[in-house]
Tab-separated table of N, CA and C in Angstrom:
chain	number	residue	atom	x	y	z
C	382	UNK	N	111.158	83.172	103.895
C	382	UNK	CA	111.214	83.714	105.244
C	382	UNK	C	109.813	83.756	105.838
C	383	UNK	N	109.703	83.238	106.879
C	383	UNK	CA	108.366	83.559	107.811
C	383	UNK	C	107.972	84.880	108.656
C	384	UNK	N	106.772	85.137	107.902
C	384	UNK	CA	106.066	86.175	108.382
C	384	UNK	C	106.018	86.547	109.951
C	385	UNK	N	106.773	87.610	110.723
C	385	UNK	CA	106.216	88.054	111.940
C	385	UNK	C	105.239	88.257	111.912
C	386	UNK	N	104.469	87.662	113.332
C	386	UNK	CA	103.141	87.321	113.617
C	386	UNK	C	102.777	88.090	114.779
C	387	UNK	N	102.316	89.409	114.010
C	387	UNK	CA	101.650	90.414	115.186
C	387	UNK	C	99.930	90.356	115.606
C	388	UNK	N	99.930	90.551	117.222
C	388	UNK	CA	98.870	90.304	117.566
C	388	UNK	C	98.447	91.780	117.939
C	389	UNK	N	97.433	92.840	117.872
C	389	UNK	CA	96.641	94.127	117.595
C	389	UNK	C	95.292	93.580	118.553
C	390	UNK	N	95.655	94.145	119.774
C	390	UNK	CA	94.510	93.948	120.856
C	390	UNK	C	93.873	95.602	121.228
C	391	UNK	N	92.593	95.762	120.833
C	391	UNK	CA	92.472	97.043	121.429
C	391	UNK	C	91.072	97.353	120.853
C	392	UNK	N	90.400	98.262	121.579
C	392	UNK	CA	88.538	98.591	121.267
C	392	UNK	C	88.517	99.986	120.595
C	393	UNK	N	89.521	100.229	120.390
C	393	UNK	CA	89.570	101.675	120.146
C	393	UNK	C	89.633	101.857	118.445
C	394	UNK	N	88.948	101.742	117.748
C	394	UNK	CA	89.404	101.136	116.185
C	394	UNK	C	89.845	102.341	115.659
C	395	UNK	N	89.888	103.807	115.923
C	395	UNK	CA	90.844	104.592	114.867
C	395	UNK	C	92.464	104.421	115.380
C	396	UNK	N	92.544	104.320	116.724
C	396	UNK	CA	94.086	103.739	117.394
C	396	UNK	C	94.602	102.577	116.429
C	397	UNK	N	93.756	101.667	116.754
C	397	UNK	CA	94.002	100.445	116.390
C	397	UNK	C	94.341	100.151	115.023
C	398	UNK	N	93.427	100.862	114.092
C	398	UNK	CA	93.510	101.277	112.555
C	398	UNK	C	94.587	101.610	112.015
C	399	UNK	N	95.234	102.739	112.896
C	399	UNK	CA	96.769	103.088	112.315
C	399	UNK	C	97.813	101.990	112.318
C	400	UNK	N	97.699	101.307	113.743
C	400	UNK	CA	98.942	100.284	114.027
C	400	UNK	C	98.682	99.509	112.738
C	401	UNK	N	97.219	98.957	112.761
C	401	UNK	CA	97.320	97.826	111.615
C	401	UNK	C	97.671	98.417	110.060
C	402	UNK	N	97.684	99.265	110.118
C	402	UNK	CA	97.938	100.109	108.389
C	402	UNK	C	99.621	100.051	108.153
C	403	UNK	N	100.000	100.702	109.906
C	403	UNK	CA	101.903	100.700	109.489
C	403	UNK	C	102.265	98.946	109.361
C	404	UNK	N	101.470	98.193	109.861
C	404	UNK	CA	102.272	96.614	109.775
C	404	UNK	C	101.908	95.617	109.055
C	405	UNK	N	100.699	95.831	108.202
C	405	UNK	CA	99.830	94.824	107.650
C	405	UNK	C	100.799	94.304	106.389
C	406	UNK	N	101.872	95.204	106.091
C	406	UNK	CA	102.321	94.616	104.585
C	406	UNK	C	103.352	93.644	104.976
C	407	UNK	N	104.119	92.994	103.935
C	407	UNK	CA	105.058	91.922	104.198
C	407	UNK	C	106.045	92.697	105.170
C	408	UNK	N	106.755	92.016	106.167
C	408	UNK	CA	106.757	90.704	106.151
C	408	UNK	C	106.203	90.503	107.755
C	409	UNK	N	104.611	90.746	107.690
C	409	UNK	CA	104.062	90.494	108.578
C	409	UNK	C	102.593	90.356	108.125
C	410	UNK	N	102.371	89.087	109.494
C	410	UNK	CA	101.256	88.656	109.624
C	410	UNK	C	100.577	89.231	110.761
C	411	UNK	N	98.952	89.866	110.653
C	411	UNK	CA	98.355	91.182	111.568
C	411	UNK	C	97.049	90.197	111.986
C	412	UNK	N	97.166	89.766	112.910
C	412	UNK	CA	95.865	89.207	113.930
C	412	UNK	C	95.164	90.401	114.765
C	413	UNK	N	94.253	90.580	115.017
C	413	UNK	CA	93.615	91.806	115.779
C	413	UNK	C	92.355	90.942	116.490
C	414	UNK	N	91.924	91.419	118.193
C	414	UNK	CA	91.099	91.433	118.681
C	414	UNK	C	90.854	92.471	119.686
C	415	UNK	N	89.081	92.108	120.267
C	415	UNK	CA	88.775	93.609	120.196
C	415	UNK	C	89.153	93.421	121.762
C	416	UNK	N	89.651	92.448	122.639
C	416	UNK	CA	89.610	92.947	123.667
C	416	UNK	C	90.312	91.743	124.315
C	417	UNK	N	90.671	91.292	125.319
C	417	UNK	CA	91.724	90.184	126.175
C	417	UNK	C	91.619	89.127	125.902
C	418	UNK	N	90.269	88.667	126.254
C	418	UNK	CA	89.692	87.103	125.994
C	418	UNK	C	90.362	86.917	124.754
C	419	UNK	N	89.467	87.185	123.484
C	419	UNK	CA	90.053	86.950	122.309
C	419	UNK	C	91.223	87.208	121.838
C	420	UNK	N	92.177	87.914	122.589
C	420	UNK	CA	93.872	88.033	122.397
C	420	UNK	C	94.189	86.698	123.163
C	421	UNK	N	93.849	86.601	124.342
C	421	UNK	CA	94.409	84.924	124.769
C	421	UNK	C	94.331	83.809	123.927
C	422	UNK	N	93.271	84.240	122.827
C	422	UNK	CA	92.862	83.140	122.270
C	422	UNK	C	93.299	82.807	120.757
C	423	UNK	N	94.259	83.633	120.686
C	423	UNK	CA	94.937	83.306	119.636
C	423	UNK	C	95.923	83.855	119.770
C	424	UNK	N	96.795	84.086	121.219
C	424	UNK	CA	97.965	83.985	121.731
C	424	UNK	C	97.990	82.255	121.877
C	425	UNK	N	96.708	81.556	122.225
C	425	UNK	CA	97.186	80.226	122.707
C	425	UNK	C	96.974	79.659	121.439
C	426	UNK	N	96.734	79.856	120.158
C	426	UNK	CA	96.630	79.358	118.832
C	426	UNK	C	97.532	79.390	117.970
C	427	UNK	N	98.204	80.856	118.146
C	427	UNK	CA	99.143	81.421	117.176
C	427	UNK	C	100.355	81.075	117.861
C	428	UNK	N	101.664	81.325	117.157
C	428	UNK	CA	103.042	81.455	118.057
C	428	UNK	C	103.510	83.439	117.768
C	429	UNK	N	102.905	84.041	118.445
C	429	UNK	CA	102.709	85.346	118.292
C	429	UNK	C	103.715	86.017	118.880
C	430	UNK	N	104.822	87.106	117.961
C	430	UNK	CA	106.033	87.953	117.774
C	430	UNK	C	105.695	88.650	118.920
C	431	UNK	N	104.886	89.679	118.409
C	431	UNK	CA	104.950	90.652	119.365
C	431	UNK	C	103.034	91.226	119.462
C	432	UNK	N	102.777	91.319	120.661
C	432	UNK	CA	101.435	92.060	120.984
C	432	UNK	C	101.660	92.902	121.443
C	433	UNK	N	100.768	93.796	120.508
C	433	UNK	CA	100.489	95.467	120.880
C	433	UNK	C	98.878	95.620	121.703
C	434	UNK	N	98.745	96.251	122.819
C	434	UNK	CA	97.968	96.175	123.933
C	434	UNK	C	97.596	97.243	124.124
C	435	UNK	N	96.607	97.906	124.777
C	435	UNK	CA	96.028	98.986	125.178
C	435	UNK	C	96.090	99.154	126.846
C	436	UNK	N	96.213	100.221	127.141
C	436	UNK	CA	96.377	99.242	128.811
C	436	UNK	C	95.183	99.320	129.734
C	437	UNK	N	94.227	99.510	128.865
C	437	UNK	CA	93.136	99.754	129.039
C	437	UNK	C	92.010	99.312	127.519
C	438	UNK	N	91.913	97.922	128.313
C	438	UNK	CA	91.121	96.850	127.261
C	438	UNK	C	89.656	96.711	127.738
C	439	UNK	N	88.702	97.318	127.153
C	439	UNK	CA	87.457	97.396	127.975
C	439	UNK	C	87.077	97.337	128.969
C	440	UNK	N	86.999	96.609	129.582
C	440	UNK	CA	87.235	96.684	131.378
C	440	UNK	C	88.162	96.048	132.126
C	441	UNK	N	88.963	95.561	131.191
C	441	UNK	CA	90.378	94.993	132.061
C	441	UNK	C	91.660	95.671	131.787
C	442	UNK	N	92.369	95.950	132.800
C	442	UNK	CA	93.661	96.793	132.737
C	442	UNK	C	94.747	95.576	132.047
C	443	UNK	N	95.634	96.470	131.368
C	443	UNK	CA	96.705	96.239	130.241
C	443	UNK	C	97.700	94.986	131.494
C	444	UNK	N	97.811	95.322	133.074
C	444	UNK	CA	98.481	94.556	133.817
C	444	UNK	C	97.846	93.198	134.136
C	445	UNK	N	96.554	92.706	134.147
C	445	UNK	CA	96.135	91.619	134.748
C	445	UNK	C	96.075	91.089	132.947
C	446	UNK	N	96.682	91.603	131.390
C	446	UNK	CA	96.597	91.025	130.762
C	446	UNK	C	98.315	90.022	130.614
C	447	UNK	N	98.975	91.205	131.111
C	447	UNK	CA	100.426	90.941	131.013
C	447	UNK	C	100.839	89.637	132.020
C	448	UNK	N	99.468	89.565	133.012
C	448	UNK	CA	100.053	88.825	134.216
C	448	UNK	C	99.344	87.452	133.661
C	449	UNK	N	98.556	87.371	132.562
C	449	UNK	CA	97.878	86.037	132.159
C	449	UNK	C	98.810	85.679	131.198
C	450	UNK	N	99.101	86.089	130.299
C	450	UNK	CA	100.134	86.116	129.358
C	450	UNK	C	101.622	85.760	130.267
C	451	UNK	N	101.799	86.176	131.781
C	451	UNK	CA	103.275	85.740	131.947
C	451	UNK	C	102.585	84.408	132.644
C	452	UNK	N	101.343	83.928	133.468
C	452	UNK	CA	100.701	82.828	133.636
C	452	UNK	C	101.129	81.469	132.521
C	453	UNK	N	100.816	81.907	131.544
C	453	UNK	CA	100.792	80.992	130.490
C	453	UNK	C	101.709	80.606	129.470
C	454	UNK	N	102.815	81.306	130.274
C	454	UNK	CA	104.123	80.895	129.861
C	454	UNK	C	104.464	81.520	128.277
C	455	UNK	N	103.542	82.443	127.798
C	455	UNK	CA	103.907	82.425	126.470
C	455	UNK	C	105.355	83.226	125.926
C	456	UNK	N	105.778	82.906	125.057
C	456	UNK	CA	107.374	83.806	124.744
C	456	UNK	C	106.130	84.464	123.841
C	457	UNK	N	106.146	85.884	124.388
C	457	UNK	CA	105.709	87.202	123.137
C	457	UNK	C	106.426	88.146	124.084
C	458	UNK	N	106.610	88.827	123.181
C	458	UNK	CA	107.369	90.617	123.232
C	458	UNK	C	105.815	91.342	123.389
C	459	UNK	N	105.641	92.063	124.323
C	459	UNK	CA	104.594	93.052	124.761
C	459	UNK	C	104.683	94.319	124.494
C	460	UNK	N	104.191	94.859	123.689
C	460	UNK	CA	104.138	96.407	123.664
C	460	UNK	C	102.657	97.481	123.989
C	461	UNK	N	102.749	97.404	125.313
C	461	UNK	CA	101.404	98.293	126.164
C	461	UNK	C	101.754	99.590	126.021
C	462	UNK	N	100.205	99.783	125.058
C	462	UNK	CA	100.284	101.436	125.007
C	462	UNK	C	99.111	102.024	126.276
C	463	UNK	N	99.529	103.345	126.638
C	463	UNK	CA	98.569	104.222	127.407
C	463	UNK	C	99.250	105.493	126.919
C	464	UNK	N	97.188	105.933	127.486
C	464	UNK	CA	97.151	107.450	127.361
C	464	UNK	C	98.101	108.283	128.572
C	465	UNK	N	98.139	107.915	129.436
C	465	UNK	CA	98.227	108.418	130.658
C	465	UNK	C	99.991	108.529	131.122
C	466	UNK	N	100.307	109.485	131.274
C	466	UNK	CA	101.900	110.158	131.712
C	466	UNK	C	101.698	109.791	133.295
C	467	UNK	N	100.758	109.237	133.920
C	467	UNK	CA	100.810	108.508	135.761
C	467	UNK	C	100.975	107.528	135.815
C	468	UNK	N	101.297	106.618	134.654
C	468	UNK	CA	101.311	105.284	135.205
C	468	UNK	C	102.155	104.302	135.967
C	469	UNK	N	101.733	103.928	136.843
C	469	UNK	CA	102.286	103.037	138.204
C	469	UNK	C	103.155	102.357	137.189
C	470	UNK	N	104.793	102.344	137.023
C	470	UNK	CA	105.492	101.721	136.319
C	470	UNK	C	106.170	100.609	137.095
C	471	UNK	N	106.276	100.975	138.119
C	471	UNK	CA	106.105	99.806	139.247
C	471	UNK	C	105.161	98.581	139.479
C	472	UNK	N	104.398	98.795	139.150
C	472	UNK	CA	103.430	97.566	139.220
C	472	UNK	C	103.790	97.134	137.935
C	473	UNK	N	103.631	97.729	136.694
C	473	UNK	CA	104.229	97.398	134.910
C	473	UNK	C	105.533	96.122	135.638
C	474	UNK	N	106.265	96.699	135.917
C	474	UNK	CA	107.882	96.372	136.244
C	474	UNK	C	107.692	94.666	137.118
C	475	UNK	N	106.563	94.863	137.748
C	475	UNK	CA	106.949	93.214	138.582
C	475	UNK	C	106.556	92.556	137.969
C	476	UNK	N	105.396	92.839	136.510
C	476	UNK	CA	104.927	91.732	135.617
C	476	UNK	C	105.972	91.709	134.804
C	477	UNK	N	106.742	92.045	133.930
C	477	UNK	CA	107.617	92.461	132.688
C	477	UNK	C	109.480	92.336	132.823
C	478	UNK	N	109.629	91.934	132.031
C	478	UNK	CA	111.134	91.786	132.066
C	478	UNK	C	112.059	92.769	131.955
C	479	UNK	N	111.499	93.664	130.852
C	479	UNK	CA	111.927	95.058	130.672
C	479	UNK	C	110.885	96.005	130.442
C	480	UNK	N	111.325	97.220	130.973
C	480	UNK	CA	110.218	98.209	130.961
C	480	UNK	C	110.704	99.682	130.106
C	481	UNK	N	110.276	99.928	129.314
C	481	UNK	CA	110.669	101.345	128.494
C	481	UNK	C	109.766	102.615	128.266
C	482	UNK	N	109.240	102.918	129.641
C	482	UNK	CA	108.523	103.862	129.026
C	482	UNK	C	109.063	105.204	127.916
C	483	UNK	N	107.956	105.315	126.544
C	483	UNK	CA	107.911	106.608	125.849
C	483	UNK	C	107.118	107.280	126.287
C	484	UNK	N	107.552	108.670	126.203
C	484	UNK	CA	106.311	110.069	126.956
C	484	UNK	C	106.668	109.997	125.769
C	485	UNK	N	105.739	111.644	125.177
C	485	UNK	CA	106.163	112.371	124.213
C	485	UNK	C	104.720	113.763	124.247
C-alpha cells in the first residue's frame, strides 16, 4: 500500500512539531516547509494527499496560498489552521470547495 503523502507548511515549529509527531508513522509520508514558496515546491514535485497550512505563513495569508494551489490545478485536500474565531469565511469559501470551520 502507498504511503499518504502529507505536506506540513508552517513557521511556527512547536505547532508544527505536534502535527508532524501525530502523522510521521506508517502509513504516511511527512514533507514539511517553513513557509509557501517551498510548499509550492513540492506540491509541484510531490503528488501530495493532504496539506496542512497555517493561515498565516510568514507574510502571506493562508488565502492567496489556497488561491495558488487552486491556480495550479493541483488535486490536494487543504487543511488551514488559524488562531483567530474572526475569520472572513467568506472569502475562505470562494477559494475552496468545502469549508468546515472547528472553533473550540
Amino acid at each position: 500500500m502507498d504511503k499518504q503523502k502529507i505536506l506540513i507548511i508552517g513557521h511556527e515549529i512547536y505547532t508544527m512539531s505536534a502535527f508532524i509527531r501525530f502523522v510521521i508513522d506508517d502509513p504516511h509520508e511527512v514533507f514539511t516547509a517553513p513557509d509557501e514558496i517551498e510548499g509550492l515546491e513540492i506540491l509541484r514535485s510531490e503528488q501530495i494527499d493532504l496539506a496542512v497550512a497555517e493561515m498565516y505563513i510568514e507574510d502571506v495569508d493562508g488565502i492567496h496560498f489556497v488561491q495558488c494551489i487552486s491556480a495550479e490545478k493541483f488535486q490536494t485536500d487543504i487543511l488551514l489552521r488559524a488562531r483567530s474565531e474572526s475569520l472572513n469565511l467568506s472569502i475562505i469559501e470562494t477559494e475552496a470547495v468545502s469549508v468546515f470551520p472547528i472553533m473550540r
